[in-house]
């Protein structure tokens, strides 16, 4: 049955939809219509093969992508008069990989040996649990582990200004970082502990096959020569003997930390079981173990889902690939693009997709239907030398030298985001809607700053996705101070900040007077030294004392509700800049408090402080609908899979983060700790391997950003690259970029 959508497929798309292969792999360039092709192939199995829609397992990378895929499939089936199949698709297995794992484990809880009412926990509570376990393990192990005690002493010797408590907290932070980096890579606590049992063997394993003596030990003469020829290497070891000594010390530190991570890992897994929690890694591992240990469950899954469709296959990790291999024995379709693999920090391994594509002779979807031809030509020319194996997205001939008229460069000659704000305003004056403009940033903090700059300039803007801005906003900290002051006015810092903030509104002089002289036992007898503060002070006295007398017996949300009702704080918040965002953020705090009704005001306020310190991501409260006329601001990672008429790309000059003492090679499943960085060859070798992969991924991040634009692309950056190898530095060296500069970019 030929559908109307199928009639308008390109030749490449038609070949994919109609391919008669049990193992089909598709390389799909950005904007090539892969979602449409996936939908049409799904329909082909339903309409031509007679397969029910709830027997096609469809895996996407994000919940948003899964919702879009389901919506398109349901709509198309409804249009074709197959409402019965549309209903099956509505409740069918179209989800993320974690959504499928959760469904599989709940349906087979007895075989998996878990409580079917488990809770998926990936938020703050999980982070707090890990923090408690890591700090507890470090303090406990210091009493019995001489190696850990030695590590602590070396740390204090190198940084004598630190207290022992600060050093313990840093070691605990390393434990958490290593745990989060290794969990989900296929390594487990037992394997990690075994690898870290003997520092000498740990070193031999690391250097095996790289530069070794005949007896298998590291040849540090050859190692130093080889490392010093590595691009970007900063190895300060002066001699083979010095390098060997630094390596031994680093191996001892790494093994101590590795054993500690394994200890915390086991405690963490035990706590998850005790609390009925599963995190994402546990979901994957649990589903994989279930299929490997239970042939009957595996056979039932294969019978239930004879067709498996997978989108964004380049972003799968090794555990997820193994899981899909166990599921698939019938029809399988994997769609991906190694040039859009930008989730290495989540253990994604694009080489798995590349090997799969090579093995099964992947079909191409090379033509980009999203962007204007001049944008495509620019992207093609920019990456031509580096990605010669990728087909061109533009139909233009390779040698054509037409101008990139839809691409411009915005050169910043000043600090801040003023040039970007002015260019956005110019575009609106030219008739462009704010809602057609997206600003894509490399880092979250950049997105938050740009969002703030646009709003301060009077331009409507919305920050999409996760942001670390929420818990650091003044109104949230003001409310946390108010809750602590209500329960314990003797908390001097919180109480003074509360008096200075908008809930009371005293001047700095009056607050300083209280800080220096204190308040009398009878607060009513005190008068502010500033005449203008007296009305605010008496208004405060009218409500505070009564509420404070019973606030400790209220839940946090009840205390917040009373604060809103008695203090008049919402009206005063509305006087601040950006009133609607401020009010919505404060209201959101009430909702967050209501989600944990067992928490009291003090506990909730302390949690806000802890979340802020841990830089937990929480988005600001939405104040408008998705279709409102406002600039979209987000990170490049959040823009994956989206498209916008006008795209500004910023942050391409962001310098790579300098590695600290701890580096974790997820690919090798190994952690390396060297307190004297750039001294130990094992640390330098590991950093070089990681940074090499990171530089490649930065180019893929750039590619994803550029291919979000439909009609206009604006590249923002400094007049010259700053320092080493950023995406901007790479781009300005390219002939395509120099041609673009010659076409008269807008400089600011």
XYZ file of C-alpha atoms in Angstrom:
748
model
C 0.000 0.000 0.000
C 1.626 3.239 -1.194
C 1.027 6.107 1.241
C 0.937 9.795 0.282
C 4.042 10.462 2.369
C 5.883 7.593 0.693
C 5.144 9.095 -2.739
C 7.307 12.096 -1.847
C 10.350 10.230 -0.605
C 13.719 10.907 -2.204
C 15.453 8.038 -3.973
C 17.803 7.459 -1.012
C 14.898 7.522 1.424
C 12.849 5.137 -0.712
C 15.730 2.654 -0.865
C 15.934 2.616 2.926
C 12.179 2.264 3.458
C 11.875 -0.571 0.918
C 15.158 -2.355 1.738
C 14.732 -6.115 2.131
C 17.400 -6.752 4.749
C 17.070 -8.367 8.143
C 20.026 -6.284 9.400
C 19.702 -2.770 8.025
C 22.094 0.036 8.990
C 21.572 3.609 7.785
C 24.063 6.475 7.878
C 21.816 9.533 8.094
C 23.296 13.034 7.789
C 21.799 15.954 9.693
C 18.453 17.068 8.253
C 18.218 14.070 5.908
C 14.736 13.035 7.035
C 15.676 10.033 9.171
C 12.632 10.387 11.414
C 10.369 10.382 8.390
C 12.144 7.295 7.034
C 11.812 5.511 10.383
C 8.099 6.314 10.473
C 7.560 5.073 6.917
C 9.449 1.842 7.560
C 7.392 1.351 10.726
C 4.227 1.806 8.628
C 5.526 -0.663 6.037
C 5.772 -3.393 8.662
C 2.223 -2.618 9.846
C 0.499 -2.074 6.491
C 2.341 -4.564 4.245
C 3.682 -7.220 6.621
C 0.541 -7.192 8.790
C 2.495 -6.731 12.024
C 0.690 -5.104 14.974
C 2.120 -1.719 15.941
C 2.774 -2.788 19.539
C 5.159 -5.522 18.321
C 7.665 -3.088 16.816
C 10.222 -2.053 19.423
C 11.313 1.508 18.582
C 14.195 3.024 20.551
C 15.114 6.719 20.518
C 17.699 8.686 22.492
C 15.520 11.191 24.402
C 11.984 11.284 25.758
C 11.246 14.259 23.511
C 12.348 12.306 20.420
C 10.272 9.302 21.534
C 7.199 11.512 21.983
C 7.693 13.048 18.531
C 8.161 9.626 16.920
C 5.027 8.253 18.595
C 3.020 11.326 17.614
C 4.004 11.019 13.953
C 3.263 7.292 13.810
C -0.125 7.667 15.499
C -1.059 10.572 13.222
C -0.081 8.716 10.048
C -1.942 5.560 11.056
C -5.024 7.635 11.880
C -4.834 9.427 8.512
C -4.687 6.036 6.788
C -7.823 4.888 8.611
C -5.990 2.375 10.822
C -7.253 3.659 14.159
C -6.908 0.195 15.672
C -3.172 0.233 14.977
C -2.915 3.891 16.050
C -4.259 2.882 19.467
C -1.720 0.059 19.718
C 1.102 2.449 18.771
C -0.087 4.955 21.383
C 0.629 2.498 24.194
C 3.312 0.507 22.391
C 7.063 0.241 22.967
C 8.221 3.543 21.452
C 10.584 4.883 24.093
C 14.123 5.605 25.197
C 16.437 2.698 25.943
C 15.988 3.380 29.663
C 12.215 3.448 29.250
C 12.359 0.030 27.605
C 14.677 -1.351 30.327
C 12.299 -0.111 33.014
C 9.323 -1.709 31.266
C 11.200 -5.003 30.796
C 12.241 -5.179 34.456
C 8.784 -4.330 35.808
C 7.160 -6.985 33.599
C 9.739 -9.598 34.648
C 10.501 -8.462 38.194
C 10.367 -11.973 39.658
C 12.851 -13.354 37.122
C 15.087 -10.293 37.659
C 14.896 -10.689 41.442
C 13.784 -7.110 42.134
C 10.788 -5.321 43.622
C 8.397 -4.457 40.744
C 7.617 -1.135 42.483
C 11.199 0.107 42.207
C 11.796 3.834 41.744
C 14.070 5.197 39.009
C 16.299 7.693 40.783
C 18.652 9.987 38.875
C 18.107 13.250 40.735
C 19.406 15.045 43.778
C 18.616 12.206 46.203
C 20.932 9.887 44.280
C 23.706 12.486 44.345
C 23.251 13.053 48.063
C 23.403 9.305 48.745
C 26.639 9.008 46.778
C 28.106 12.007 48.579
C 27.319 10.509 51.989
C 28.729 7.101 51.048
C 31.932 8.558 49.597
C 32.696 10.782 52.582
C 31.819 8.004 55.022
C 34.043 5.496 53.201
C 37.027 7.875 53.178
C 36.729 8.645 56.899
C 36.269 4.970 57.802
C 39.104 3.720 55.585
C 41.550 6.270 56.993
C 41.489 4.284 60.245
C 42.630 1.034 58.626
C 44.122 1.715 55.175
C 47.775 2.818 55.320
C 47.737 3.542 51.594
C 44.855 5.999 51.943
C 46.538 7.614 54.932
C 49.667 8.036 52.800
C 47.618 9.616 49.992
C 46.095 12.077 52.467
C 49.538 12.977 53.836
C 50.912 13.590 50.319
C 47.929 15.794 49.526
C 48.419 17.853 52.716
C 52.153 18.126 52.054
C 51.535 19.505 48.569
C 48.848 21.922 49.816
C 49.787 22.877 53.399
C 47.168 25.648 53.474
C 44.362 23.070 53.360
C 42.789 21.599 56.452
C 42.562 17.846 56.828
C 38.782 18.075 56.450
C 39.159 19.853 53.089
C 41.621 17.196 51.903
C 39.201 14.424 52.930
C 36.411 16.167 51.000
C 38.627 16.377 47.907
C 39.387 12.655 48.039
C 35.659 11.960 48.429
C 35.016 14.165 45.390
C 37.522 12.092 43.381
C 35.680 8.945 44.463
C 32.368 10.350 43.194
C 33.865 11.509 39.892
C 35.517 8.151 39.241
C 32.371 6.247 40.183
C 30.133 8.314 37.885
C 32.639 8.030 35.030
C 33.110 4.261 35.264
C 29.549 3.240 36.062
C 27.844 2.130 32.888
C 31.058 1.350 31.004
C 30.822 -2.414 31.582
C 33.325 -2.320 34.457
C 32.011 -3.425 37.862
C 33.270 -3.118 41.429
C 34.929 -6.539 41.434
C 36.827 -5.941 38.183
C 37.957 -2.500 39.351
C 39.153 -3.826 42.702
C 41.035 -6.700 41.049
C 42.752 -4.284 38.636
C 43.832 -2.066 41.553
C 45.075 -4.835 43.823
C 48.768 -4.545 42.885
C 50.304 -1.190 41.756
C 53.147 -2.958 39.888
C 50.717 -5.074 37.878
C 48.531 -1.979 37.319
C 51.524 -0.243 35.707
C 52.430 -3.252 33.567
C 48.852 -3.474 32.291
C 48.821 0.224 31.427
C 52.080 0.123 29.440
C 51.579 -3.332 27.927
C 52.321 -3.275 24.202
C 53.310 0.421 24.298
C 56.964 0.597 25.419
C 58.174 -2.313 27.539
C 61.407 -4.129 28.332
C 61.786 -7.786 27.481
C 60.710 -8.694 31.031
C 57.415 -6.825 30.532
C 58.341 -3.838 32.702
C 57.969 -0.274 31.344
C 60.921 1.094 29.346
C 60.905 4.691 30.553
C 63.553 5.841 28.119
C 61.336 4.890 25.189
C 58.244 6.119 27.003
C 59.666 9.612 27.512
C 60.789 9.855 23.875
C 57.417 8.734 22.590
C 55.346 10.945 24.890
C 57.394 14.051 24.131
C 56.573 13.601 20.448
C 52.844 13.552 21.278
C 51.085 16.806 20.180
C 50.236 19.010 23.148
C 52.175 16.846 25.615
C 53.582 18.660 28.656
C 55.732 16.032 30.339
C 58.061 17.482 32.978
C 59.794 14.292 34.106
C 63.512 14.995 33.762
C 64.919 11.470 33.423
C 63.781 7.853 33.061
C 64.527 7.319 36.758
C 62.441 10.331 37.770
C 59.611 9.231 35.442
C 59.663 5.707 36.889
C 59.450 7.068 40.434
C 56.535 9.352 39.581
C 54.759 6.480 37.839
C 55.133 4.222 40.886
C 53.711 6.922 43.160
C 50.830 7.566 40.745
C 50.130 3.817 40.498
C 49.948 3.551 44.289
C 47.580 6.544 44.496
C 45.441 5.209 41.644
C 45.147 1.774 43.222
C 44.219 3.244 46.609
C 41.505 5.354 45.006
C 40.323 2.492 42.797
C 39.853 0.177 45.773
C 37.964 2.953 47.580
C 35.702 3.469 44.560
C 34.988 -0.283 44.475
C 34.078 -0.180 48.180
C 31.687 2.738 47.647
C 30.303 1.022 44.542
C 29.257 -2.055 46.546
C 27.749 0.102 49.294
C 25.888 2.163 46.715
C 24.429 -0.928 45.006
C 23.352 -2.299 48.400
C 21.648 1.003 49.247
C 19.814 1.019 45.921
C 18.417 -2.431 46.718
C 17.495 -1.437 50.275
C 15.689 1.712 49.114
C 14.041 0.131 46.072
C 15.911 2.420 43.684
C 17.485 1.882 40.281
C 19.602 4.469 38.471
C 20.069 4.464 34.697
C 23.174 2.277 34.827
C 21.368 -0.200 37.087
C 18.412 -0.251 34.669
C 20.731 -1.174 31.805
C 22.702 -3.729 33.821
C 19.534 -5.265 35.253
C 17.917 -5.649 31.837
C 21.114 -7.095 30.358
C 21.552 -9.582 33.213
C 17.910 -10.613 32.917
C 18.236 -11.413 29.217
C 21.572 -13.194 29.649
C 20.463 -15.331 32.616
C 16.924 -16.097 31.515
C 16.640 -17.744 28.084
C 12.866 -17.897 28.482
C 12.584 -14.114 28.956
C 14.918 -13.544 26.012
C 12.886 -15.883 23.796
C 9.634 -14.215 24.864
C 11.044 -10.750 24.061
C 12.177 -11.872 20.622
C 8.765 -13.357 19.934
C 6.998 -10.245 21.221
C 9.199 -7.833 19.266
C 10.159 -9.379 15.902
C 11.175 -5.909 14.650
C 13.587 -3.508 16.361
C 14.113 0.064 15.099
C 16.849 2.171 16.714
C 17.407 5.897 16.201
C 20.627 7.803 17.123
C 22.539 4.519 17.195
C 25.870 6.378 17.264
C 25.100 7.432 20.859
C 24.678 3.937 22.286
C 27.154 2.640 24.858
C 28.601 -0.910 24.940
C 26.026 -2.185 27.446
C 23.146 -0.871 25.334
C 24.588 -2.449 22.167
C 24.892 -5.802 23.910
C 21.294 -5.475 25.124
C 20.017 -4.866 21.588
C 22.023 -7.808 20.253
C 20.260 -10.112 22.703
C 16.859 -8.752 21.658
C 17.220 -8.880 17.897
C 16.996 -12.021 15.799
C 14.438 -10.882 13.219
C 14.260 -7.490 11.505
C 16.617 -4.810 12.817
C 17.222 -1.256 11.638
C 19.881 1.007 13.148
C 19.990 4.660 12.088
C 22.876 6.902 13.084
C 25.562 9.352 12.055
C 29.028 9.108 13.572
C 29.537 12.817 12.754
C 26.797 13.608 15.292
C 28.180 11.484 18.125
C 28.559 14.062 20.936
C 27.802 12.070 24.082
C 31.178 10.531 24.876
C 30.806 11.794 28.450
C 27.835 9.402 28.747
C 29.916 6.437 27.567
C 28.625 6.632 23.991
C 31.057 4.849 21.660
C 30.664 5.765 17.986
C 33.126 3.058 16.921
C 30.469 0.454 17.719
C 28.136 2.012 15.164
C 30.970 2.391 12.649
C 31.831 -1.316 12.895
C 28.155 -2.226 12.602
C 27.773 0.012 9.525
C 30.846 -1.506 7.885
C 29.762 -5.062 8.611
C 26.263 -4.646 7.168
C 27.088 -2.296 4.249
C 25.162 0.741 5.481
C 22.785 2.621 3.206
C 23.229 6.422 3.034
C 20.869 9.301 3.696
C 23.277 12.041 2.636
C 21.083 14.934 1.471
C 20.144 17.619 4.002
C 16.611 18.924 3.349
C 16.598 21.271 6.350
C 19.053 24.059 5.557
C 19.479 26.550 2.736
C 21.983 25.493 0.106
C 24.561 28.146 1.017
C 24.614 26.888 4.622
C 25.051 23.325 3.420
C 27.784 24.382 1.023
C 29.626 26.125 3.850
C 29.393 23.086 6.158
C 30.460 20.749 3.348
C 33.470 22.918 2.477
C 34.426 23.388 6.105
C 34.606 19.655 6.840
C 35.656 18.451 3.359
C 39.276 17.641 4.200
C 38.628 16.168 7.636
C 35.604 13.990 6.847
C 36.352 12.938 3.305
C 34.295 9.755 3.731
C 31.080 11.708 4.308
C 28.996 12.515 1.268
C 28.080 16.118 0.547
C 24.761 17.385 1.867
C 24.549 20.136 -0.732
C 23.629 19.309 -4.355
C 26.198 21.897 -5.543
C 29.403 20.725 -7.164
C 32.400 20.466 -4.867
C 34.466 23.005 -6.765
C 31.783 25.699 -6.836
C 32.919 28.946 -5.186
C 29.540 30.598 -4.680
C 29.253 32.920 -1.669
C 27.912 31.650 1.642
C 25.192 34.293 1.629
C 23.165 32.737 4.482
C 26.174 32.541 6.826
C 27.751 35.443 8.691
C 30.435 35.965 11.319
C 29.876 38.135 14.367
C 33.303 39.151 15.669
C 33.340 40.324 19.267
C 35.641 43.274 19.929
C 34.346 43.734 23.471
C 33.626 41.645 26.536
C 30.104 40.494 27.248
C 27.202 39.657 24.979
C 26.404 43.162 23.712
C 27.237 42.417 20.029
C 24.942 39.390 20.029
C 22.080 41.320 21.666
C 22.443 44.155 19.138
C 22.440 41.705 16.206
C 19.289 40.016 17.491
C 17.609 43.415 17.746
C 18.709 44.275 14.177
C 17.194 41.043 12.879
C 13.865 41.843 14.536
C 13.941 45.306 12.966
C 14.446 43.574 9.610
C 11.225 41.610 10.195
C 12.506 38.434 11.848
C 10.383 37.033 14.683
C 12.095 36.486 18.031
C 10.556 33.015 18.029
C 12.520 32.151 14.880
C 15.867 32.806 16.579
C 17.852 30.288 18.613
C 21.133 30.919 20.431
C 23.183 27.756 20.918
C 25.942 27.892 23.534
C 28.767 25.469 24.252
C 28.366 25.698 28.049
C 25.409 26.027 30.386
C 26.794 29.130 32.060
C 27.078 30.830 28.671
C 23.439 30.057 27.901
C 22.399 31.457 31.293
C 24.409 34.663 30.755
C 23.043 35.209 27.241
C 19.503 34.607 28.454
C 19.997 37.213 31.167
C 21.577 39.724 28.748
C 18.677 39.417 26.281
C 16.093 39.934 29.018
C 17.961 42.907 30.451
C 17.885 44.446 26.970
C 14.099 44.090 26.933
C 14.044 41.165 24.480
C 11.808 38.213 25.302
C 13.926 35.081 25.733
C 13.555 31.638 27.193
C 16.240 29.354 28.570
C 15.577 25.779 27.467
C 16.680 22.567 29.046
C 18.711 22.228 32.196
C 20.338 25.230 33.783
C 22.413 25.677 36.908
C 20.880 29.129 37.215
C 17.805 28.321 39.289
C 19.281 27.548 42.702
C 21.747 30.427 42.427
C 19.075 33.049 41.749
C 18.707 35.706 44.435
C 15.009 35.090 45.048
C 15.624 31.395 45.760
C 18.451 32.175 48.181
C 16.268 34.870 49.777
C 13.521 32.318 50.439
C 16.033 29.813 51.842
C 17.380 32.489 54.215
C 13.825 33.347 55.281
C 13.043 29.701 56.133
C 16.216 29.342 58.209
C 15.610 32.663 59.964
C 12.062 31.606 60.853
C 13.187 28.399 62.517
C 16.420 29.709 64.055
C 16.914 33.503 64.284
C 20.264 32.812 65.966
C 21.597 31.675 62.559
C 23.274 35.050 62.226
C 24.247 34.983 58.557
C 20.842 33.778 57.340
C 18.978 36.210 59.602
C 20.965 39.263 58.451
C 20.620 38.269 54.782
C 16.887 37.795 55.360
C 16.565 41.325 56.833
C 18.478 42.804 53.890
C 16.488 40.902 51.263
C 13.116 41.807 49.749
C 11.035 40.031 52.393
C 12.013 42.718 54.935
C 13.945 45.249 52.882
C 16.155 47.004 55.449
C 19.007 49.152 54.183
C 22.610 48.058 54.456
C 23.215 50.643 57.247
C 20.439 49.212 59.423
C 21.583 45.633 58.847
C 25.176 46.640 59.670
C 23.933 48.203 62.907
C 22.262 44.913 63.921
C 25.378 42.969 62.933
C 27.617 45.160 65.102
C 25.394 45.839 68.141
C 22.850 43.032 68.035
C 19.152 43.333 68.828
C 17.737 43.907 72.320
C 15.804 41.100 73.955
C 12.609 42.952 73.118
C 12.921 43.571 69.393
C 10.031 46.044 69.473
C 12.112 48.503 71.469
C 14.732 48.762 68.703
C 14.473 51.447 66.039
C 16.470 51.362 62.787
C 19.070 54.131 62.518
C 17.756 54.939 59.024
C 14.430 56.738 59.090
C 13.265 55.171 55.801
C 13.637 51.664 57.303
C 11.265 52.152 60.218
C 8.066 51.389 58.319
C 9.568 48.192 56.896
C 10.813 47.162 60.362
C 7.417 47.620 62.030
C 5.704 45.805 59.169
C 8.152 42.917 59.704
C 7.424 42.803 63.466
C 3.699 42.467 62.772
C 4.022 39.033 61.186
C 7.419 37.504 61.967
C 7.196 36.760 65.695
C 3.873 34.938 65.502
C 4.910 32.839 62.493
C 8.318 32.056 64.034
C 6.611 30.712 67.174
C 5.265 27.667 65.315
C 7.232 27.537 62.021
C 9.377 24.614 63.206
C 6.217 22.486 63.437
C 5.230 23.175 59.819
C 6.353 21.402 56.682
C 8.489 23.437 54.281
C 5.657 24.027 51.833
C 3.326 25.154 54.629
C 5.963 27.567 55.926
C 6.448 28.984 52.418
C 2.696 29.398 52.003
C 2.520 31.315 55.302
C 5.444 33.488 54.241
C 3.675 34.372 50.999
C 0.440 35.205 52.825
C 1.859 37.193 55.754
C 4.963 38.984 54.475
C 3.695 40.428 51.212
C 6.914 39.157 49.610
C 5.335 38.382 46.245
C 4.433 42.041 45.754
C 7.971 43.111 46.613
C 9.491 40.458 44.370
C 7.337 41.859 41.559
C 9.132 45.194 41.936
C 12.465 43.597 41.043
C 13.822 43.330 37.474
C 12.187 40.572 35.450
C 9.101 40.284 37.705
C 7.331 37.462 35.912
C 10.368 35.173 35.907
C 11.042 36.010 39.563
C 7.458 35.282 40.617
C 7.322 32.032 38.658
C 10.617 30.884 40.176
C 9.325 31.556 43.704
C 6.092 29.717 42.941
C 8.112 26.828 41.553
C 9.962 26.639 44.897
C 6.605 26.078 46.606
C 5.872 23.232 44.192
C 9.280 21.654 44.809
C 8.686 21.843 48.568
C 5.245 20.255 48.183
C 6.839 17.258 46.426
C 8.603 16.385 49.725
C 5.925 17.116 52.370
C 7.937 15.322 55.058
C 10.662 17.999 54.969
C 10.634 20.836 57.471
C 11.674 24.443 56.699
C 15.228 24.066 58.038
C 15.872 20.814 56.184
C 14.470 22.181 52.928
C 16.526 25.387 53.175
C 19.664 23.377 53.939
C 18.953 21.193 50.909
C 18.779 24.304 48.702
C 22.230 25.327 49.936
C 23.617 21.865 49.345
C 22.127 21.653 45.866
C 23.639 25.041 45.018
C 27.029 23.906 46.309
C 26.840 20.678 44.270
C 25.736 22.711 41.210
C 22.760 20.456 40.633
C 20.952 21.295 37.405
C 17.422 22.655 37.667
C 15.717 24.759 35.025
C 13.993 28.042 35.712
C 10.218 27.958 35.893
C 8.579 28.386 32.468
C 6.636 31.609 32.096
C 5.264 31.044 28.591
C 4.274 28.462 26.003
C 6.593 26.813 23.494
C 5.091 28.847 20.622
C 5.553 32.278 22.231
C 7.550 34.888 20.325
C 10.813 34.695 22.258
C 14.435 33.844 21.550
C 15.299 30.219 22.368
C 18.554 29.903 24.335
C 20.057 26.471 25.009
C 23.226 24.429 24.910
C 24.277 22.736 21.681
C 23.650 19.328 23.255
C 20.075 20.338 24.080
C 19.557 21.443 20.465
C 20.367 17.988 19.095
C 17.508 16.915 16.823
C 15.976 20.412 16.660
C 15.946 23.031 13.911
C 15.444 26.811 13.810
C 15.170 29.423 11.048
C 17.983 31.554 12.537
C 20.793 30.117 14.648
C 23.519 31.942 16.579
C 26.393 29.677 17.624
C 28.546 30.874 20.540
C 31.227 29.382 22.742
C 33.291 27.861 19.939
C 36.338 29.573 21.453
C 35.767 27.910 24.826
C 39.096 26.604 26.064
C 39.339 22.920 26.951
C 39.230 22.325 30.672
C 42.637 21.660 32.170
C 42.724 18.140 33.597
C 43.107 17.791 37.347
C 44.981 15.141 39.341
C 42.283 12.546 38.567
C 41.613 11.479 34.979
C 39.313 8.623 33.991
C 39.608 6.826 30.672
C 36.086 5.486 30.168
C 37.112 3.632 27.028
C 39.766 1.636 28.926
C 37.783 1.477 32.181
C 40.724 2.908 34.138
C 41.291 5.785 36.569
C 44.682 7.469 36.999
C 45.482 9.719 39.964
C 48.705 11.736 40.046
C 49.031 14.574 42.548
C 52.010 15.912 40.596
C 50.350 16.352 37.213
C 52.582 16.406 34.106
C 55.206 14.452 36.056
C 53.884 10.882 35.875
C 53.994 9.396 32.337
C 50.953 7.195 33.066
C 48.906 10.336 33.777
C 50.237 12.157 30.681
C 49.520 9.157 28.433
C 45.954 8.849 29.717
C 45.287 12.580 29.356
C 46.659 12.547 25.783
C 44.319 9.691 24.807
C 41.296 11.404 26.348
C 42.085 14.835 24.898
C 42.604 13.342 21.454
C 39.094 11.894 21.548
C 37.736 15.130 23.048
C 39.180 17.228 20.209
C 37.474 14.969 17.676
C 34.198 15.251 19.572
C 34.476 19.060 19.648
C 34.391 19.064 15.848
C 31.295 16.873 15.932
C 29.678 19.294 18.404
C 30.474 22.101 15.939
C 28.891 20.105 13.099
C 25.714 19.526 15.130
C 25.482 23.242 15.960
C 25.934 24.426 12.370
C 23.362 22.006 10.981
C 20.545 23.255 13.235
C 20.073 26.367 11.036
C 17.464 26.481 8.271
C 17.685 29.999 6.791
C 20.500 31.922 8.510
C 23.597 30.923 10.472
C 25.528 33.405 12.652
C 28.940 32.325 13.981
C 30.011 34.292 17.063
C 33.529 34.508 18.393
C 36.608 36.647 19.033
C 38.563 38.237 16.207
C 41.318 35.648 16.701
C 41.391 32.243 18.378
C 42.647 32.267 21.956
C 45.056 29.539 22.848
C 44.759 25.973 21.937
C 42.759 23.763 19.960
C 39.174 24.971 20.183
C 36.511 24.519 17.538
C 36.819 28.236 16.712
C 40.607 27.963 16.309
C 40.143 25.015 13.969
C 37.483 26.823 11.980
C 39.449 30.041 11.374
C 42.294 27.987 9.893
C 40.012 26.563 7.218
C 39.857 27.955 3.701
C 36.044 27.926 3.842
C 36.107 30.257 6.838
C 38.557 32.649 5.186
C 36.263 32.764 2.156
C 33.378 33.575 4.456
C 35.346 36.458 6.007
C 35.999 37.750 2.506
C 32.244 37.977 1.890
C 31.894 40.823 4.377
C 30.883 39.435 7.761
C 29.351 41.682 10.349
C 32.018 42.616 12.883
C 31.167 44.119 16.236
